[in-house]
Short mmCIF file of N, CA and C in Angstrom, two decimals:
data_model
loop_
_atom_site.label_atom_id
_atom_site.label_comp_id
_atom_site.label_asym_id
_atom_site.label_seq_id
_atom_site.Cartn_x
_atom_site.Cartn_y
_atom_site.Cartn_z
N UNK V 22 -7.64 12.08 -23.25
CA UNK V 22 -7.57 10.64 -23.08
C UNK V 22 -8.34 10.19 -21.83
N UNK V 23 -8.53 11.13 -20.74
CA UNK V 23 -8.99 10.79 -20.04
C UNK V 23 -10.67 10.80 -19.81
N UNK V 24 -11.18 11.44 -21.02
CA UNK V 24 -12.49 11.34 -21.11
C UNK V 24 -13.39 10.06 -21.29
N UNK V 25 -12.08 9.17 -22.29
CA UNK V 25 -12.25 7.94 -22.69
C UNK V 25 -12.91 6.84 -21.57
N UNK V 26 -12.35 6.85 -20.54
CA UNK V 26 -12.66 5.97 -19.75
C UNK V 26 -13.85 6.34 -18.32
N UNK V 27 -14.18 7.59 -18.30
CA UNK V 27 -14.84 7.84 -17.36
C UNK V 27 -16.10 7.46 -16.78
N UNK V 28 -16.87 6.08 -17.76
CA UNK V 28 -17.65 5.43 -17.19
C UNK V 28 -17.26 4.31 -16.47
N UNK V 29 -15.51 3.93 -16.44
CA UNK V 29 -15.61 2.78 -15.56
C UNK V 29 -15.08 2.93 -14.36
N UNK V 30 -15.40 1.75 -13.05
CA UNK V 30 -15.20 2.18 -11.98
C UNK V 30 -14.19 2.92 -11.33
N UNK V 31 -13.87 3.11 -10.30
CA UNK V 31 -13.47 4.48 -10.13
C UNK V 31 -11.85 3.69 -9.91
N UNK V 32 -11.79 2.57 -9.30
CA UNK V 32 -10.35 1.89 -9.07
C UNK V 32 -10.06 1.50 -10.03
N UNK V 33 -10.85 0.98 -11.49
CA UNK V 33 -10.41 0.56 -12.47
C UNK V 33 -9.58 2.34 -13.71
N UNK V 34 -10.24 3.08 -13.43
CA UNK V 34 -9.57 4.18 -13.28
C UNK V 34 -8.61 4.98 -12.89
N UNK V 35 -8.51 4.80 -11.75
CA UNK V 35 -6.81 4.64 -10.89
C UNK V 35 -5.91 3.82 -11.34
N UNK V 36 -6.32 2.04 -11.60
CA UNK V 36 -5.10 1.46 -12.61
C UNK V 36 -4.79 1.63 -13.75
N UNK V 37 -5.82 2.10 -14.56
CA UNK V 37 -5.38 2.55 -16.01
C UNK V 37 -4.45 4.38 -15.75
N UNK V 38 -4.55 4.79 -15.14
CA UNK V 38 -4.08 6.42 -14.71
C UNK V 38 -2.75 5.78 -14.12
N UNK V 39 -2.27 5.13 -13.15
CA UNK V 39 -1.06 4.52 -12.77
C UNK V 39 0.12 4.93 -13.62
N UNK V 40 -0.28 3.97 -14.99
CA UNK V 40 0.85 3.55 -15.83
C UNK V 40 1.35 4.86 -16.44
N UNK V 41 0.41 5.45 -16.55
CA UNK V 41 0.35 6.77 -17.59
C UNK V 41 1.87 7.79 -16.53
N UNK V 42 2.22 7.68 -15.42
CA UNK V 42 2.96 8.28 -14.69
C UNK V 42 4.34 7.52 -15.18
N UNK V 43 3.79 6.40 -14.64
CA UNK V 43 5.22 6.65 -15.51
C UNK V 43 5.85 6.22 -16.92
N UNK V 44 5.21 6.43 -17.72
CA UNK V 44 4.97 6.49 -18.82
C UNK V 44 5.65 7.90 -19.31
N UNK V 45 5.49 8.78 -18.68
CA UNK V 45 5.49 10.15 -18.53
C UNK V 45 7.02 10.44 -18.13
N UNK V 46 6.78 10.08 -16.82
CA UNK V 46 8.45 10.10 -16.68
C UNK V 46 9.37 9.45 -17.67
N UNK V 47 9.32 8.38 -17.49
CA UNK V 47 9.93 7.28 -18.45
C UNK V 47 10.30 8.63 -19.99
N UNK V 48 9.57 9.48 -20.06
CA UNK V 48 9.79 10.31 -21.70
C UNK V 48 10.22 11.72 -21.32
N UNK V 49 10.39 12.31 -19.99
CA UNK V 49 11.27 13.59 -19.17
C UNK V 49 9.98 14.31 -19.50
N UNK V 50 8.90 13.87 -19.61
CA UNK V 50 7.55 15.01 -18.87
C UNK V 50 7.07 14.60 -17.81
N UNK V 51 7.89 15.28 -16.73
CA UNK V 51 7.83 15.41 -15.32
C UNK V 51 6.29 16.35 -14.85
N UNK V 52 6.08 17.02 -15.78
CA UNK V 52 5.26 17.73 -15.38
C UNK V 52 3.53 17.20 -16.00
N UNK V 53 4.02 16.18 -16.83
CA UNK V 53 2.78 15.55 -17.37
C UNK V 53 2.02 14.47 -16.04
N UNK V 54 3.40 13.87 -16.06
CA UNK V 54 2.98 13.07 -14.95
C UNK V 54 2.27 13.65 -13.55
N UNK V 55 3.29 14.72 -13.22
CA UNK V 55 2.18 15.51 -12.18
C UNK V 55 0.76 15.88 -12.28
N UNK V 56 -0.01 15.94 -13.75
CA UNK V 56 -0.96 16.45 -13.91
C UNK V 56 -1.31 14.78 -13.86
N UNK V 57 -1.40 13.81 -14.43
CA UNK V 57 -2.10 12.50 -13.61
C UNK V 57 -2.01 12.54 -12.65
N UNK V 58 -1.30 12.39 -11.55
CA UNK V 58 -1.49 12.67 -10.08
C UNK V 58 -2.33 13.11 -9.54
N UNK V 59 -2.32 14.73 -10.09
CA UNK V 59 -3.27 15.35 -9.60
C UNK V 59 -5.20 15.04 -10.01
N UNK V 60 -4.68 14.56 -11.13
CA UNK V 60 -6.57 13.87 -11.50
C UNK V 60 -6.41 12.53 -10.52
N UNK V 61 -5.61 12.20 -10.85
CA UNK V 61 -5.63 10.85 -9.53
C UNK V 61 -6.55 11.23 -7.99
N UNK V 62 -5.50 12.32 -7.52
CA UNK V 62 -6.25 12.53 -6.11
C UNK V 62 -7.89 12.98 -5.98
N UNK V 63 -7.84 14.22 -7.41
CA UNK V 63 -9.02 14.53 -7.05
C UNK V 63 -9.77 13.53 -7.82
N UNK V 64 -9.58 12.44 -8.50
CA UNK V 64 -10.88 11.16 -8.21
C UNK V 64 -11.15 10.68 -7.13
N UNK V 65 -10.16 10.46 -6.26
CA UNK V 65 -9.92 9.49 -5.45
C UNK V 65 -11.15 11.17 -4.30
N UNK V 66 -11.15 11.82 -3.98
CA UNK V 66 -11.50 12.85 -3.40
C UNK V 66 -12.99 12.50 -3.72
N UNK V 67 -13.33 12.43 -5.26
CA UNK V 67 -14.50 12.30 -5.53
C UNK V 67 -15.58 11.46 -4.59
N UNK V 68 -15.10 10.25 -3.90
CA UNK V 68 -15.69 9.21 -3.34
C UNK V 68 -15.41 9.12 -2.07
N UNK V 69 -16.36 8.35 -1.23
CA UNK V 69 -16.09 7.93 0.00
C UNK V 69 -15.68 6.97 -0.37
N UNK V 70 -14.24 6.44 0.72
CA UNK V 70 -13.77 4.86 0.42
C UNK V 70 -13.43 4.35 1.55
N UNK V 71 -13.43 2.96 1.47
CA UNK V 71 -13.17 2.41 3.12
C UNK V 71 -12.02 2.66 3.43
N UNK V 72 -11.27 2.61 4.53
CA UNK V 72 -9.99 2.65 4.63
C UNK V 72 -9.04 1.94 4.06
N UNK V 73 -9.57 0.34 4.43
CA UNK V 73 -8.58 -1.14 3.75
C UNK V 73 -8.57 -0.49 2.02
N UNK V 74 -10.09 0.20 1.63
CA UNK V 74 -9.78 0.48 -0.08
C UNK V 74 -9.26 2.13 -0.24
N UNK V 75 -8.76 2.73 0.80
CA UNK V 75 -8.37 4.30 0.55
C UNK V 75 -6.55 4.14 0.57
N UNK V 76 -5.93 3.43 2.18
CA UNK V 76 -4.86 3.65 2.20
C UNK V 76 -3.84 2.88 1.07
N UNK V 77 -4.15 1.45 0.47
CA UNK V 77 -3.18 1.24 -0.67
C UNK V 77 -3.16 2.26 -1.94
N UNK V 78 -4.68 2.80 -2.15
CA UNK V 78 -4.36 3.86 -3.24
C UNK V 78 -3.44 4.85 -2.88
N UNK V 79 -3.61 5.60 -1.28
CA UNK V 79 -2.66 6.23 -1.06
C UNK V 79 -1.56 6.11 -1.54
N UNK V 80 -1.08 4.74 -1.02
CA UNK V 80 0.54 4.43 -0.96
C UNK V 80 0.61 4.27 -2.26
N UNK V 81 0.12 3.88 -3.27
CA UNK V 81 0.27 4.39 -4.72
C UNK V 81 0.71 5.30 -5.32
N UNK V 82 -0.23 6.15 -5.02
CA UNK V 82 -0.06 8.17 -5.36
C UNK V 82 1.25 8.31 -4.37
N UNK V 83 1.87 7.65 -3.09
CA UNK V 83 3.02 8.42 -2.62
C UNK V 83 4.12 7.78 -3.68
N UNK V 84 3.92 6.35 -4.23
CA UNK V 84 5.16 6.04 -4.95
C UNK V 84 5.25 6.55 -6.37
N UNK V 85 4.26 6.73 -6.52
CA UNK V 85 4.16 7.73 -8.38
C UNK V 85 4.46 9.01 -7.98
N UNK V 86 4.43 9.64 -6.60
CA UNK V 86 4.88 10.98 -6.27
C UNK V 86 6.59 10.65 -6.56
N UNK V 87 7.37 9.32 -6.09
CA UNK V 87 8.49 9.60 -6.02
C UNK V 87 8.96 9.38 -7.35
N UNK V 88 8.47 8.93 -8.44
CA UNK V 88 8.87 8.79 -9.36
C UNK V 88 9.09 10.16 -10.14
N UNK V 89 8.10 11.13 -9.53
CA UNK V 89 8.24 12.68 -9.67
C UNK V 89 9.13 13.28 -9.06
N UNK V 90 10.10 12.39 -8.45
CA UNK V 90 11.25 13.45 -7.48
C UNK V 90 10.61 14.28 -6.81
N UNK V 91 9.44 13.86 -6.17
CA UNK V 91 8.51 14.82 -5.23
C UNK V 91 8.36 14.15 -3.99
N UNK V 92 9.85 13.66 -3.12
CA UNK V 92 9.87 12.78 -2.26
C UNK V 92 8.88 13.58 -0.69
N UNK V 93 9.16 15.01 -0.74
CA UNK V 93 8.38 15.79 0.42
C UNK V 93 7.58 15.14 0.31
N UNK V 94 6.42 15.68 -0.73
CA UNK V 94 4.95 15.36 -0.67
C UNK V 94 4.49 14.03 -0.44
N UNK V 95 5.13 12.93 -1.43
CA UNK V 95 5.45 11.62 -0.75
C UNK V 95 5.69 11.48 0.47
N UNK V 96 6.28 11.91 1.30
CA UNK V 96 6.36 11.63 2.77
C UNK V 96 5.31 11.96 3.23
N UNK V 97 4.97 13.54 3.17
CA UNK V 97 3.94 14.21 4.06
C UNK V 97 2.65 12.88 3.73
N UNK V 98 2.41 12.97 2.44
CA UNK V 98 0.96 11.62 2.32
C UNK V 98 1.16 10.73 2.63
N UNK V 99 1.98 9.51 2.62
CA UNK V 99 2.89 8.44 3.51
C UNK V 99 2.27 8.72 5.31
N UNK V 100 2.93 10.13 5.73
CA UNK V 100 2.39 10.41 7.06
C UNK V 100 1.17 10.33 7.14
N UNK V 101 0.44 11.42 6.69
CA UNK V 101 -1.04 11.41 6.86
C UNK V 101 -1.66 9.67 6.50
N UNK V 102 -1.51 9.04 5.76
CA UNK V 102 -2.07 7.84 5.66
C UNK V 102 -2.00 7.03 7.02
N UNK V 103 -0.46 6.97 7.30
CA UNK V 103 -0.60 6.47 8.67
C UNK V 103 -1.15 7.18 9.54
N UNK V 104 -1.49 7.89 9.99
CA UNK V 104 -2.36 8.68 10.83
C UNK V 104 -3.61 8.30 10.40
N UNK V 105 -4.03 8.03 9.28
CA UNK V 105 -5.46 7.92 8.87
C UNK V 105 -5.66 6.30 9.33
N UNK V 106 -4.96 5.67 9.10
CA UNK V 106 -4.96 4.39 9.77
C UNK V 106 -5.03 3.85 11.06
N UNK V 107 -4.26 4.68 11.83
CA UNK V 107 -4.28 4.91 13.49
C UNK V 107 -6.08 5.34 13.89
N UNK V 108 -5.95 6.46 12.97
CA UNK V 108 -7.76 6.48 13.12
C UNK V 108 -8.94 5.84 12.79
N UNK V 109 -8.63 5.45 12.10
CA UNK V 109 -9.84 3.94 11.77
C UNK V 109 -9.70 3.01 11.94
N UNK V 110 -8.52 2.16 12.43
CA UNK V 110 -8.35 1.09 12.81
C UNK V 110 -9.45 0.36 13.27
N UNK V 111 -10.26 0.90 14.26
CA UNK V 111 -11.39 -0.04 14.81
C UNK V 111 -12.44 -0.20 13.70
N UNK V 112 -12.41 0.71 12.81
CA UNK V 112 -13.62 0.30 12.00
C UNK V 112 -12.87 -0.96 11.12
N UNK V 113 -12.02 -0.75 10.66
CA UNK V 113 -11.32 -2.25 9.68
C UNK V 113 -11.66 -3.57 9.96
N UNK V 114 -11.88 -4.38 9.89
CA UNK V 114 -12.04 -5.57 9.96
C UNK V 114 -10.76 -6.16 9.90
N UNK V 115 -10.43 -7.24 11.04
CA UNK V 115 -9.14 -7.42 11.05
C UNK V 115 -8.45 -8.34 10.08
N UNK V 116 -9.34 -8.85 9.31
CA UNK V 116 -8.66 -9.32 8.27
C UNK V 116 -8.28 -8.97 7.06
N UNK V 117 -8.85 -7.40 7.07
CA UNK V 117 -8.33 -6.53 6.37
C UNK V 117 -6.83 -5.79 6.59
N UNK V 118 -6.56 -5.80 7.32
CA UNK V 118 -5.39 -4.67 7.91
C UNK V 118 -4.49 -5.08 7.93
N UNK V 119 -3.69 -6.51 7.75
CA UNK V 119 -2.36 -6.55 6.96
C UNK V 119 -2.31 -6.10 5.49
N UNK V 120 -3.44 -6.18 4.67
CA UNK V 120 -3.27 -6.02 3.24
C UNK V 120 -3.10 -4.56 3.31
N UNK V 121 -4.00 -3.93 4.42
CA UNK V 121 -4.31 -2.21 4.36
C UNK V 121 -3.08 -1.66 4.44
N UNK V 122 -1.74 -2.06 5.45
CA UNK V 122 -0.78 -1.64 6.00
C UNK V 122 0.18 -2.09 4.55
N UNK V 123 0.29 -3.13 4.70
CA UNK V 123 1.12 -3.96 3.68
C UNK V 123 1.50 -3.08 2.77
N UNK V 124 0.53 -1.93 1.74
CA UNK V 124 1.24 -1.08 0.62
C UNK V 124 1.69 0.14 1.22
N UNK V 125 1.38 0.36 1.85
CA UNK V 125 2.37 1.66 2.59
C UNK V 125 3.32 1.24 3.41
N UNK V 126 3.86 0.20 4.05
CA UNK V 126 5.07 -0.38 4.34
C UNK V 126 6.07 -0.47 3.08
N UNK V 127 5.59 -0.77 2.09
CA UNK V 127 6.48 -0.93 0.45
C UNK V 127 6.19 0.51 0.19
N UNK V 128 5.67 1.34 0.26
CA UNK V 128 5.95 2.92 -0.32
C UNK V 128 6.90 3.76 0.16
N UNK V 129 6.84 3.03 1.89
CA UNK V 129 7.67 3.55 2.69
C UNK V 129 9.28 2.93 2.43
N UNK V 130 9.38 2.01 1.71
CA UNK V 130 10.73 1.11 1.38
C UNK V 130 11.17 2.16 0.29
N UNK V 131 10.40 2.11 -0.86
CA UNK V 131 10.23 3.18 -2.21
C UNK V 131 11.08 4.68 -1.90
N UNK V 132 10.41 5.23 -0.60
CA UNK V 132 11.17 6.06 -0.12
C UNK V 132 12.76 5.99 0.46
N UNK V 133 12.80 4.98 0.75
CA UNK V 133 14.78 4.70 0.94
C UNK V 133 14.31 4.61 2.22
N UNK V 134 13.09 4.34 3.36
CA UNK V 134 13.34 4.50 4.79
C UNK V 134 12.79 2.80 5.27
N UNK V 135 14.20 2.37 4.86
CA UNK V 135 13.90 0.79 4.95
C UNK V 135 13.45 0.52 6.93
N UNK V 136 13.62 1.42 7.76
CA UNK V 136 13.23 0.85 8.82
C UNK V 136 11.87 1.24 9.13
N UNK V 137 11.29 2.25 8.28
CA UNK V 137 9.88 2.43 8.40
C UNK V 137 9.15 1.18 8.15
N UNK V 138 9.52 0.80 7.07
CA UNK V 138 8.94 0.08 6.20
C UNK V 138 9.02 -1.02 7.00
N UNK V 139 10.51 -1.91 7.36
CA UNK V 139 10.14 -3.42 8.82
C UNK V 139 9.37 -2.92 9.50
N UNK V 140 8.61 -1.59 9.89
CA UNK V 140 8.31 -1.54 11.20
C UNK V 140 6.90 -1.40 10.98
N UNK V 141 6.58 -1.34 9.95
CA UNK V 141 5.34 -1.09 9.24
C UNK V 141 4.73 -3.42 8.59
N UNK V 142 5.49 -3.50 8.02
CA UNK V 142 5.35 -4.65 7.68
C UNK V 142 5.43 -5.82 9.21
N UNK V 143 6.19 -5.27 9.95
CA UNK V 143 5.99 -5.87 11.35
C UNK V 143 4.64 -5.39 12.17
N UNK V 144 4.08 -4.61 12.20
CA UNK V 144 3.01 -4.07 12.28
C UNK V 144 1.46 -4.86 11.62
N UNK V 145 2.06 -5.14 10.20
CA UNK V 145 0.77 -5.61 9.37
C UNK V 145 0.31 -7.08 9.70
N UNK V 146 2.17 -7.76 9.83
CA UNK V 146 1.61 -9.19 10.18
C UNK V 146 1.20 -9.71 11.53
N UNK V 147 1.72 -8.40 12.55
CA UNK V 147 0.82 -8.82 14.17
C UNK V 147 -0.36 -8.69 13.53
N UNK V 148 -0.46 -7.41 12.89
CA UNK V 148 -2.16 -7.48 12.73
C UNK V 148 -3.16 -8.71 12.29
N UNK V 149 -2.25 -9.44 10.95
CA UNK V 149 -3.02 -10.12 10.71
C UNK V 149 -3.16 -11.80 11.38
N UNK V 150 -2.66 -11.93 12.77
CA UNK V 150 -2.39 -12.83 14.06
C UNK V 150 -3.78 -12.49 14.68
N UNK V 151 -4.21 -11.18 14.41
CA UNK V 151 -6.00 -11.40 15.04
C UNK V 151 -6.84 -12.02 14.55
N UNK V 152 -6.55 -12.74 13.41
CA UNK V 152 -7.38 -13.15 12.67
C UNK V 152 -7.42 -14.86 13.34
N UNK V 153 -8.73 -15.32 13.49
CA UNK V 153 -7.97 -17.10 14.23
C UNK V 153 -7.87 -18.19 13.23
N UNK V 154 -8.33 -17.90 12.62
CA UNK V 154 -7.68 -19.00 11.85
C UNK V 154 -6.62 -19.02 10.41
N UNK V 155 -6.05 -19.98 10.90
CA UNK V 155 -4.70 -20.39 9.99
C UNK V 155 -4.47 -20.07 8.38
N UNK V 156 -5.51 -20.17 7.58
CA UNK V 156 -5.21 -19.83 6.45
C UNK V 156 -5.31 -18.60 5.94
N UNK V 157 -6.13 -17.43 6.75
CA UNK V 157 -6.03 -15.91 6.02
C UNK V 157 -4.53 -15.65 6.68
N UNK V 158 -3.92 -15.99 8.06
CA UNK V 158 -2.89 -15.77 8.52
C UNK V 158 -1.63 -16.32 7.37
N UNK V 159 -1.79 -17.33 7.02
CA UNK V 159 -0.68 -18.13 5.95
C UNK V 159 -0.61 -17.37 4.93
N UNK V 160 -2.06 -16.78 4.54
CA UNK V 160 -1.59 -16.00 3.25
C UNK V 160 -1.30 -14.33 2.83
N UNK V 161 -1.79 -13.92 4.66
CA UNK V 161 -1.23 -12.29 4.56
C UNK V 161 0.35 -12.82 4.57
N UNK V 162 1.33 -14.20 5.37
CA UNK V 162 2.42 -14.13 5.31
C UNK V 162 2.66 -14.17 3.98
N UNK V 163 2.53 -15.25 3.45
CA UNK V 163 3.17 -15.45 1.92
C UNK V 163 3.01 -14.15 1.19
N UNK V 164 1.82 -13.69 1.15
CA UNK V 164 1.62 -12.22 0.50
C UNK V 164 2.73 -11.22 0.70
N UNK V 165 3.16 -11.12 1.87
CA UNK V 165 3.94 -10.24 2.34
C UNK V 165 5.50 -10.59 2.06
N UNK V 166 5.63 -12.04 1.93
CA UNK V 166 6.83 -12.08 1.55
C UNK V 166 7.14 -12.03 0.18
N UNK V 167 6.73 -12.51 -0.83
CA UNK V 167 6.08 -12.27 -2.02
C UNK V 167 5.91 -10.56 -2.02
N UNK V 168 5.99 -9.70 -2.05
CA UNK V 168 5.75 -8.64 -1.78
C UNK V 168 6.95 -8.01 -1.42
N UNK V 169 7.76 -8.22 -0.73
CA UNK V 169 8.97 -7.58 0.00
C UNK V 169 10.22 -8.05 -1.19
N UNK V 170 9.66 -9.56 -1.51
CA UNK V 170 10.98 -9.81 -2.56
C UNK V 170 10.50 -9.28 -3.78
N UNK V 171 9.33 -8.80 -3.83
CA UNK V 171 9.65 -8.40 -5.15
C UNK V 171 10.22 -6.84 -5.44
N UNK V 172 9.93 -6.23 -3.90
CA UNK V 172 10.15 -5.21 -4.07
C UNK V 172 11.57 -4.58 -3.02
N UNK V 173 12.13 -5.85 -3.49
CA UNK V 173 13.96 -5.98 -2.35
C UNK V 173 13.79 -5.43 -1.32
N UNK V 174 13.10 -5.58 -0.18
CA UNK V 174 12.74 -5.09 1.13
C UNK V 174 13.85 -6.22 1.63
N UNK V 175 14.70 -6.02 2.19
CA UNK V 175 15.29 -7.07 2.74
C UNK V 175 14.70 -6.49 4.22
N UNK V 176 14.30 -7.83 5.16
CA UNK V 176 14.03 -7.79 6.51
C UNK V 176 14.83 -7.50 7.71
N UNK V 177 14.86 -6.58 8.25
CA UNK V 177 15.47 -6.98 9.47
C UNK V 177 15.87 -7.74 10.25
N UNK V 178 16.79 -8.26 10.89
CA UNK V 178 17.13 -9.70 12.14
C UNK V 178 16.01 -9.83 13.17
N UNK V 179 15.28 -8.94 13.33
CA UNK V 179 14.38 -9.11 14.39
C UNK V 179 12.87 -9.32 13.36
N UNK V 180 12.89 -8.85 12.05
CA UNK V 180 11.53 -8.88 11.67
C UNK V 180 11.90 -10.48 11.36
N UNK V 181 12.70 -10.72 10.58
CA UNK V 181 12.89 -12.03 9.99
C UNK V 181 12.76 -13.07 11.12
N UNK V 182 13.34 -13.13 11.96
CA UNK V 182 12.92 -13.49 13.24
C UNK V 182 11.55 -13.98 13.23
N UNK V 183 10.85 -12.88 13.75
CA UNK V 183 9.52 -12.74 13.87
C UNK V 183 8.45 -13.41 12.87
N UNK V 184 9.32 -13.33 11.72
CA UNK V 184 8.11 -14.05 10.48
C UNK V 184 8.14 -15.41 10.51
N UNK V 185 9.64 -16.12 10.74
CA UNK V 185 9.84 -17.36 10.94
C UNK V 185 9.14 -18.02 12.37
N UNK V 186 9.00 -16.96 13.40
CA UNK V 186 8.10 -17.92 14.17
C UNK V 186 6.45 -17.38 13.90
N UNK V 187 6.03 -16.57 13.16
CA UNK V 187 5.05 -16.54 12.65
C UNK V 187 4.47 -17.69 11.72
N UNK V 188 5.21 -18.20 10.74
CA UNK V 188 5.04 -19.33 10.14
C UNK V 188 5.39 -20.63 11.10
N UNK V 189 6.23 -20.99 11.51
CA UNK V 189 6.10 -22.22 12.45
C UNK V 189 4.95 -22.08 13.51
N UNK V 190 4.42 -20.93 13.71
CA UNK V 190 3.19 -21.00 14.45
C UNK V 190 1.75 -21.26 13.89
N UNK V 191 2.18 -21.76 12.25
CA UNK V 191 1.16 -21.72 11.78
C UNK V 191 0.59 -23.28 12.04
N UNK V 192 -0.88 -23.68 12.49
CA UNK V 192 -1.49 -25.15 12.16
C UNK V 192 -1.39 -25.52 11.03
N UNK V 193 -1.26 -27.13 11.13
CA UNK V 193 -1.67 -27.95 10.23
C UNK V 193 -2.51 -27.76 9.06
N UNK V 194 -2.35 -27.61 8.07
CA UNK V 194 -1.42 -28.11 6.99
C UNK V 194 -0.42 -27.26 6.99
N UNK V 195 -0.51 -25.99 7.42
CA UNK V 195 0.11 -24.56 6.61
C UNK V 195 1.30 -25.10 7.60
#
């Protein structure tokens, strides 16, 4: 099946490969699904990718890892991503790097380590405060909240905090 699609791009490839995991699980072939995974990474291996376009695939492959009850390996890649992020940071463009952070803060929720995850999503939206003007800032927030409810992240007292004067700090109109 997977021969089928191998002329189209390489992320449009990764979303069609996604579903197939859990698809897999969803039918108790645990071990099918592992073998998407593993074509997953080594596509993703195939290419150079920017960071803002490497670490959400990451955090992808760590949450289809947990759907494999393969929470280790999920962590260990979870880790390394953030580390990979710490290291490129300067190349990102800063209006990239709430979205970059943003899916591995929710992978890290996925994992049950809800304070990674505020501390990660608190992380994404200072980031995206470098940005100066008001409307990419308005919409990494909304994104992010939109994002957290869909994926029951409930916030912390101090993140929630923080987002509410993030938005009242926003200019006119927003």
């Amino acid at each position: 099946v997977f021969v089928r699609f191998t002329k189209l791009p390489t992320k449009l490839r990764l979303d069609a490969m996604a579903p197939m995991v859990s698809h897999y699980v969803e039918h108790g072939d645990r071990d099918g699904a592992r073998d998407v995974i593993v074509k997953m990474t080594d596509l993703m291996a195939q290419f150079s990718w920017r960071t803002e376009e490497r670490l959400p695939q990451l955090a992808r492959i760590a949450e289809l890892r947990m759907q494999c009850s393969d929470e280790q390996r999920a962590r260990a890649d979870l880790e390394a991503a953030m580390q990979d992020y710490h290291d490129n940071r300067e190349e990102l463009v800063d209006i990239y790097r709430c979205e970059t952070l943003r899916p591995l803060a929710l992978a890290w929720h996925t994992l049950g380590d809800a304070e990674q995850a505020n501390d990660l999503i608190a992380l994404a939206l200072e980031e995206s405060l470098e940005n100066p003007n008001s409307r990419p800032r308005c919409d990494d927030l909304v994104e992010t909240c939109i994002a957290m409810a869909q994926h029951q992240l409930q916030p912390s007292v101090t993140l929630w905090q923080r987002m509410r004067e993030i938005g009242e700090g926003l200019s006119t109109p927003w």
